mmCIF file of C-alpha atoms in Angstrom:
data_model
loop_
_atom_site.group_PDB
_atom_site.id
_atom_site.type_symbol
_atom_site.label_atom_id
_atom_site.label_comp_id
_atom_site.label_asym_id
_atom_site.label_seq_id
_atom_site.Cartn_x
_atom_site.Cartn_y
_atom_site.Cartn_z
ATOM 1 C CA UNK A 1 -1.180 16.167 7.682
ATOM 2 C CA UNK A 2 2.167 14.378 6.660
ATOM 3 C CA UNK A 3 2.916 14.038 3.045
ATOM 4 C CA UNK A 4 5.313 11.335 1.461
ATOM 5 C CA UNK A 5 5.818 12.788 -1.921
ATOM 6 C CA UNK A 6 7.792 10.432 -4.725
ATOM 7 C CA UNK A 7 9.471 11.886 -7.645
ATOM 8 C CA UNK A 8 9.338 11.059 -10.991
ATOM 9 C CA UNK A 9 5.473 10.073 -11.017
ATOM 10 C CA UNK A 10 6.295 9.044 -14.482
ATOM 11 C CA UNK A 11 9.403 7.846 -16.225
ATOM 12 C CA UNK A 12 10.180 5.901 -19.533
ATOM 13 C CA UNK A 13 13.852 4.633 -20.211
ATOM 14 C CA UNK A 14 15.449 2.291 -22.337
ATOM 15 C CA UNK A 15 16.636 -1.265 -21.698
ATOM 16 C CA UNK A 16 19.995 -1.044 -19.512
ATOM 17 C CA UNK A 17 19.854 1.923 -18.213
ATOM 18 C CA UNK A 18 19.507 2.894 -14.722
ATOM 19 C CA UNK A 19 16.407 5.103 -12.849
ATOM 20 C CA UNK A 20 16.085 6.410 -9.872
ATOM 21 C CA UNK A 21 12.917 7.211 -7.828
ATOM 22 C CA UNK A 22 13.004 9.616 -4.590
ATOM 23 C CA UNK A 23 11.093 9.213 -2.192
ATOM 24 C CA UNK A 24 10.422 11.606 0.809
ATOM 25 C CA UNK A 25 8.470 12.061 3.875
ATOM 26 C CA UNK A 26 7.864 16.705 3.649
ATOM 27 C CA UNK A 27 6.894 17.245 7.149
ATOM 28 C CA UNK A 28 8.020 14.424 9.362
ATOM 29 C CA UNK A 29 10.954 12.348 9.522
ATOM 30 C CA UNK A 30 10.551 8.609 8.784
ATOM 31 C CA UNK A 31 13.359 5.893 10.284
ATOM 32 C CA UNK A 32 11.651 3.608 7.889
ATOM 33 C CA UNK A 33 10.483 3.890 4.810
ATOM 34 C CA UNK A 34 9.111 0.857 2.610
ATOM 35 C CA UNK A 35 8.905 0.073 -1.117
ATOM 36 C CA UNK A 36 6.421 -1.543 -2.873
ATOM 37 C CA UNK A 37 5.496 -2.541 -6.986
ATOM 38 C CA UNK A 38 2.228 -3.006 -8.226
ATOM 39 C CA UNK A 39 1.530 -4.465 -11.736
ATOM 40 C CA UNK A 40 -1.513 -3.256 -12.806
ATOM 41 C CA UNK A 41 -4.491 -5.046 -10.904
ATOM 42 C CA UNK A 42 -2.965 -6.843 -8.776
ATOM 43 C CA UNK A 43 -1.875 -5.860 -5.054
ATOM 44 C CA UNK A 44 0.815 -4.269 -3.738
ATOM 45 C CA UNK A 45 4.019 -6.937 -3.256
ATOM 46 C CA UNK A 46 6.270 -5.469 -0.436
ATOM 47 C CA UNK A 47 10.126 -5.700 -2.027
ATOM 48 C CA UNK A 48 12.016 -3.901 0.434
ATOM 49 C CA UNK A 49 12.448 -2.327 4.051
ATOM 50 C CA UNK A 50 14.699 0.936 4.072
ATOM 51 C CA UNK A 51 15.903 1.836 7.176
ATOM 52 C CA UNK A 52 17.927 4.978 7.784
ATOM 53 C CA UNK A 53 21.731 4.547 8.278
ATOM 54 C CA UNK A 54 21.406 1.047 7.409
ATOM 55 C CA UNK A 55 20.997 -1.651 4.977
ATOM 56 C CA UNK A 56 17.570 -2.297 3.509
ATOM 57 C CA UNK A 57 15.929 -5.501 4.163
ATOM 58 C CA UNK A 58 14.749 -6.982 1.228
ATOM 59 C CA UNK A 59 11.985 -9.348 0.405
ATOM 60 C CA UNK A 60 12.604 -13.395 -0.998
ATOM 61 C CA UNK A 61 12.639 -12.922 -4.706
ATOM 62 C CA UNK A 62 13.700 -9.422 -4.829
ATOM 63 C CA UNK A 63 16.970 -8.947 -6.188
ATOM 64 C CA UNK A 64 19.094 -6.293 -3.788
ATOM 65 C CA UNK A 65 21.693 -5.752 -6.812
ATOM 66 C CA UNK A 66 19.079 -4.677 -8.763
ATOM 67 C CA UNK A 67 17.091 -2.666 -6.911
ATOM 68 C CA UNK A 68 19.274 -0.573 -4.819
ATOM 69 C CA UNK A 69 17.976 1.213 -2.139
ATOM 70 C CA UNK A 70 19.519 3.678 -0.148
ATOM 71 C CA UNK A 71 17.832 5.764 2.770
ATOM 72 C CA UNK A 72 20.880 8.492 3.416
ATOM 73 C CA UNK A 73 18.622 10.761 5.233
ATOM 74 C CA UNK A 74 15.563 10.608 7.825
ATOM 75 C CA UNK A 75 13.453 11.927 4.837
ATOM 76 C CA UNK A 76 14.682 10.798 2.147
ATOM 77 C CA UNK A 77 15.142 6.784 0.394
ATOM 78 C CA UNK A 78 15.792 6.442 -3.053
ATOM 79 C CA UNK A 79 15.176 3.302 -5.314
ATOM 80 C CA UNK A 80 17.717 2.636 -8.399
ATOM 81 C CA UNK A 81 16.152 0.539 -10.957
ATOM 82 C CA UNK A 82 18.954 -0.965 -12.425
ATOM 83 C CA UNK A 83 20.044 -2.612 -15.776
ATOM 84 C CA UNK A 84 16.344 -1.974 -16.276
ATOM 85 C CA UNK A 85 14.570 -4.257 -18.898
ATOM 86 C CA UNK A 86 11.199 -4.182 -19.816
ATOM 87 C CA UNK A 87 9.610 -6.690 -17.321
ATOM 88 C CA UNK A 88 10.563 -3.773 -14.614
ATOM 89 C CA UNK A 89 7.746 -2.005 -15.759
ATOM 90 C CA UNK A 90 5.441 -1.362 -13.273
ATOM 91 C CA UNK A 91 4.070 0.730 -10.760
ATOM 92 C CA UNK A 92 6.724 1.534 -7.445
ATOM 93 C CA UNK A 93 5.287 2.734 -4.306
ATOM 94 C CA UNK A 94 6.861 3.766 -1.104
ATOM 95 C CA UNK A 95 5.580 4.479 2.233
ATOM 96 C CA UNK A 96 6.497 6.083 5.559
ATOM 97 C CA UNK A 97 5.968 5.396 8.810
ATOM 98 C CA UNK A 98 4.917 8.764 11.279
ATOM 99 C CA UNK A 99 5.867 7.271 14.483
ATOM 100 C CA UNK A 100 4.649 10.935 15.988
ATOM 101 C CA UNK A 101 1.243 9.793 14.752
ATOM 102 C CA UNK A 102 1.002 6.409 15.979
ATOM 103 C CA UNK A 103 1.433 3.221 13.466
ATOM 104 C CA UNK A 104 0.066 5.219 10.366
ATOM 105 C CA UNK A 105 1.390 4.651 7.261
ATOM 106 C CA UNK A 106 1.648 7.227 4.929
ATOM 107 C CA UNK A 107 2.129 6.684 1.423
ATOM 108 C CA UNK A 108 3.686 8.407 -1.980
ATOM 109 C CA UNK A 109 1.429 8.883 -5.160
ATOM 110 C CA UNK A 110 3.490 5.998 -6.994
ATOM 111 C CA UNK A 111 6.151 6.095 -10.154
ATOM 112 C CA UNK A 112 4.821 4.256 -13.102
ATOM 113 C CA UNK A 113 7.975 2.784 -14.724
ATOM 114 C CA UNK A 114 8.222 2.267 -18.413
ATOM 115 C CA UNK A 115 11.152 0.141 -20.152
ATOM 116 C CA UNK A 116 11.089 0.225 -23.314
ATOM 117 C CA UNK B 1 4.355 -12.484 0.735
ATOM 118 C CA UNK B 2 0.392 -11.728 0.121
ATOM 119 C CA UNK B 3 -1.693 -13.530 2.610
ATOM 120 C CA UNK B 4 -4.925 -11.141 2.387
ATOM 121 C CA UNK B 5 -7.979 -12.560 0.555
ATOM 122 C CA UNK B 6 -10.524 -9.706 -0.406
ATOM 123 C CA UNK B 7 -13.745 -10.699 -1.874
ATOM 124 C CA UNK B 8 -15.589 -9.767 -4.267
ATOM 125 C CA UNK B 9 -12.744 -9.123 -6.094
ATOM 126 C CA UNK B 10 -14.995 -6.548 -8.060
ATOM 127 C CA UNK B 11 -18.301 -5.384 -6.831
ATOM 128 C CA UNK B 12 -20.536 -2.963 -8.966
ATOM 129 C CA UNK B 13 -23.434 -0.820 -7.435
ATOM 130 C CA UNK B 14 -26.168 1.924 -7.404
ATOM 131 C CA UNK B 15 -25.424 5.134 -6.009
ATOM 132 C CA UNK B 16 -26.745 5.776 -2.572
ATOM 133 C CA UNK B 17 -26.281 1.894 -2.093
ATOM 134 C CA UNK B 18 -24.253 0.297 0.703
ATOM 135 C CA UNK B 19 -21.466 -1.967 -0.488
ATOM 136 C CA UNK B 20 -19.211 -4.358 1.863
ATOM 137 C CA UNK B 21 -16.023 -5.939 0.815
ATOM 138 C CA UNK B 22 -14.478 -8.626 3.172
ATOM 139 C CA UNK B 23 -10.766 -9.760 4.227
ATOM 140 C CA UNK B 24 -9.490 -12.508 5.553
ATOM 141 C CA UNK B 25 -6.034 -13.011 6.602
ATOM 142 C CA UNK B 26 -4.322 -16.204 7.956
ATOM 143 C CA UNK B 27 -1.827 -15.237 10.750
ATOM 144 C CA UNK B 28 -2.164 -13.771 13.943
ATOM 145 C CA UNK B 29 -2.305 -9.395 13.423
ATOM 146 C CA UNK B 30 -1.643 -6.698 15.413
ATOM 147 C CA UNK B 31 -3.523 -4.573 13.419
ATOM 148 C CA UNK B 32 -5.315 -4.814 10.324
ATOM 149 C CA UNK B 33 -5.975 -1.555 8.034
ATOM 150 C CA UNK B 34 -7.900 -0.503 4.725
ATOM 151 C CA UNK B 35 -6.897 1.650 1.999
ATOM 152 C CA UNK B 36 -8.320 3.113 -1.046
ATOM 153 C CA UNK B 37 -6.715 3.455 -4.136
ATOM 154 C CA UNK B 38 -7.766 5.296 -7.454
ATOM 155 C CA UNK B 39 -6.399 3.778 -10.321
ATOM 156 C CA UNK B 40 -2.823 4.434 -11.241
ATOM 157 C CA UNK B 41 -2.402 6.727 -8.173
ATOM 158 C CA UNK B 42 -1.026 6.004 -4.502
ATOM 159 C CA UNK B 43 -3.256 4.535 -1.659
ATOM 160 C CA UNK B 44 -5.346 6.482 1.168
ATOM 161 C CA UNK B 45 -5.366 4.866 4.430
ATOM 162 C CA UNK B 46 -8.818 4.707 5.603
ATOM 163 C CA UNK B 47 -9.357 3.202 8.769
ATOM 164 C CA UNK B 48 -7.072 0.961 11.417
ATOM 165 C CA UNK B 49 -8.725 -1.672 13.980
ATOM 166 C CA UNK B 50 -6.356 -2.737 16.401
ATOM 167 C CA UNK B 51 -6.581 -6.568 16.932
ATOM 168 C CA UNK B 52 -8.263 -5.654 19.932
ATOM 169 C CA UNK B 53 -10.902 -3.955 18.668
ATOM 170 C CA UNK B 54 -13.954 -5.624 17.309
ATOM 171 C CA UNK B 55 -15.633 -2.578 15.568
ATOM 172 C CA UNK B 56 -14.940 0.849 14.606
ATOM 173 C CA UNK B 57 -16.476 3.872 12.655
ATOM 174 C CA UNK B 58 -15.376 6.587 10.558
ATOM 175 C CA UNK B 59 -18.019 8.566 8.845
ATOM 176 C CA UNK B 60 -19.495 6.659 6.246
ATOM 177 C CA UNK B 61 -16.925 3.750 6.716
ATOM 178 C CA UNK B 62 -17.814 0.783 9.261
ATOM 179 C CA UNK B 63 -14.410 -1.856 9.758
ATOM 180 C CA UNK B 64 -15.414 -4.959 11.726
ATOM 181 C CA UNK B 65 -12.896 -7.282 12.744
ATOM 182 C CA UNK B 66 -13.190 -11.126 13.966
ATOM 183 C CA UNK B 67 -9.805 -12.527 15.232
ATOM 184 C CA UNK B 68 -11.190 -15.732 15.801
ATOM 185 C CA UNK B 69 -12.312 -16.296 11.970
ATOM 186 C CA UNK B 70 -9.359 -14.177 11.019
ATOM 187 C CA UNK B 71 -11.599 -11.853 8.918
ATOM 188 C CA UNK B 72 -12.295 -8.116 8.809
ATOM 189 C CA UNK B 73 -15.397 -6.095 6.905
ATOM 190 C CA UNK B 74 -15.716 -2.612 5.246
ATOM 191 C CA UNK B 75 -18.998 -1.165 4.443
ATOM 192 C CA UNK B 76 -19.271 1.846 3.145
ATOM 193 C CA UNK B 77 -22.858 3.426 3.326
ATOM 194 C CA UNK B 78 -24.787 5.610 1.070
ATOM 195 C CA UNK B 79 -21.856 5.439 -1.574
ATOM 196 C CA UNK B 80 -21.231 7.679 -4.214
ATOM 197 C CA UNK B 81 -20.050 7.655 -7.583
ATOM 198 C CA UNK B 82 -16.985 9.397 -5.793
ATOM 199 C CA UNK B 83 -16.129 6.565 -4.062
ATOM 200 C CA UNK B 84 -15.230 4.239 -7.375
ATOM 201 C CA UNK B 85 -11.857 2.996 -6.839
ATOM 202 C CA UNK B 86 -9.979 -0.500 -5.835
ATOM 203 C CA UNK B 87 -9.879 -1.161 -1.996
ATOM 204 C CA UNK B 88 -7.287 -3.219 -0.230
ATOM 205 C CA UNK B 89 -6.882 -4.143 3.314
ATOM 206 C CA UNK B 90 -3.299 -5.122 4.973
ATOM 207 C CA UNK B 91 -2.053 -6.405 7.772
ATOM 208 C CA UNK B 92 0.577 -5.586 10.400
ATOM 209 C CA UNK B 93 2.296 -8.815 12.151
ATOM 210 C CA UNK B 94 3.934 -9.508 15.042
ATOM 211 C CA UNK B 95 6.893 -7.665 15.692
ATOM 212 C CA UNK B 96 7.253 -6.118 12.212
ATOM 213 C CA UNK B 97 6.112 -2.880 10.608
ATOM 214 C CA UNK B 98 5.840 -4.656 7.363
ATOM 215 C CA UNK B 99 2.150 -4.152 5.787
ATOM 216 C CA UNK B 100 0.632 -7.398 3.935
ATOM 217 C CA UNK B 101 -1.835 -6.126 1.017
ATOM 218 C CA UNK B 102 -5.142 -8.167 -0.273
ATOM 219 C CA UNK B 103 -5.481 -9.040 -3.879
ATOM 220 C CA UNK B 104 -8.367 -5.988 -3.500
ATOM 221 C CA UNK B 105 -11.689 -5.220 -4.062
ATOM 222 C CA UNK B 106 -12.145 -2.949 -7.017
ATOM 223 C CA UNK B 107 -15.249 -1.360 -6.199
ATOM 224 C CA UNK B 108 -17.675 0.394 -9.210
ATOM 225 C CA UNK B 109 -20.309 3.110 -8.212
ATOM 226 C CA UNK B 110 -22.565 4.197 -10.497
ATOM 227 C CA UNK B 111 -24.407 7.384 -10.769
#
């Protein structure tokens, strides 16, 4: 079945620095790709649409200069954390669409963030 | 923005028991889905009722959905210990592939 695989599932980095998670869809290509953040026990708040070749979409409230998104490939979109402080920490989440499968939605296994 | 309402927001149960968590939503869907999450990892789609449908099965999973109360139902029979985990349905509108999570169901089987 297709796999969306996110890389680092873990990271911890100090105020002001930049991080970057991958994201990527192994065995099918996604157009769109979408990122989420979870704090822990709560839901899953949308921030952004990636769409390949193009600008992501963002959600109100999210801040597009500092989370940069860029999708450069049909299986791969990347998120840059940046000027991180420590109220970024929190659980990121992206998921691709299979359009070869219909609407499902695959998504990755989540990046905890940790600013410290 | 979240527009899904799951409730119970936590539900605890025997094993071998049947538990149901419940969704409603507020704006017109074309689809609505559930997913399972254990905690701290990603989410595993379960199920997806078109807004057409009315009912569907998979296994032990049961999804019923009423467009005209704008609420959807998963039961899960005969659980297991194994299926202990936080479950969230979401909802595709209109003409966007966006998915709209529930606050969640955080669901507690014991053994």
């Amino acid at each position: 079945g297709a796999v969306v695989s996110q890389h680092p599932s873990r990271v911890i980095c100090k105020s002001g620095t930049s991080v970057k998670i991958e994201c990527r869809s192994l065995d099918f290509q996604a157009t769109t790709m979408f990122w989420y953040r979870q704090f822990p026990k709560q839901s899953l708040m949308l921030m952004a649409t990636s769409n390949e070749g193009s600008k992501a979409t963002y959600e109100q409230g999210v801040e597009k200069d500092k989370f940069l998104i860029n999708h450069a490939s049909l299986t791969l979109s990347t998120l840059t954390v940046t000027s991180a402080h420590p109220e970024d920490s929190s659980f990121y989440i992206c998921s691709a669409q299979a359009h070869r499968t219909g609407n499902t939605i695959y998504f990755g296994e989540g990046s905890w963030l940790t600013v410290v | 923005s979240q527009q899904g309402e799951e409730d119970p927001q936590a539900l605890s149960i025997q094993e071998g028991e049947n538990a149901t968590m419940n969704c409603s939503y507020k704006t017109s869907i074309n689809n609505l889905q559930w997913y399972r999450q254990n905690s701290g990892r990603g989410l595993v789609h379960l199920i997806l009722i078109r807004s057409n449908e009315r009912e569907k099965h998979s296994g032990r999973l049961r999804v019923t959905l009423d467009t005209s109360k704008k609420s959807s139902s998963l039961l899960i029979t005969a659980s297991r210990a194994a299926d202990t985990a936080s479950y969230f349905c979401a909802t595709e509108q209109g003409g966007s592939e966006k998915l709209v999570f529930g606050k969640g169901t955080k669901l507690t089987v014991n053994p």
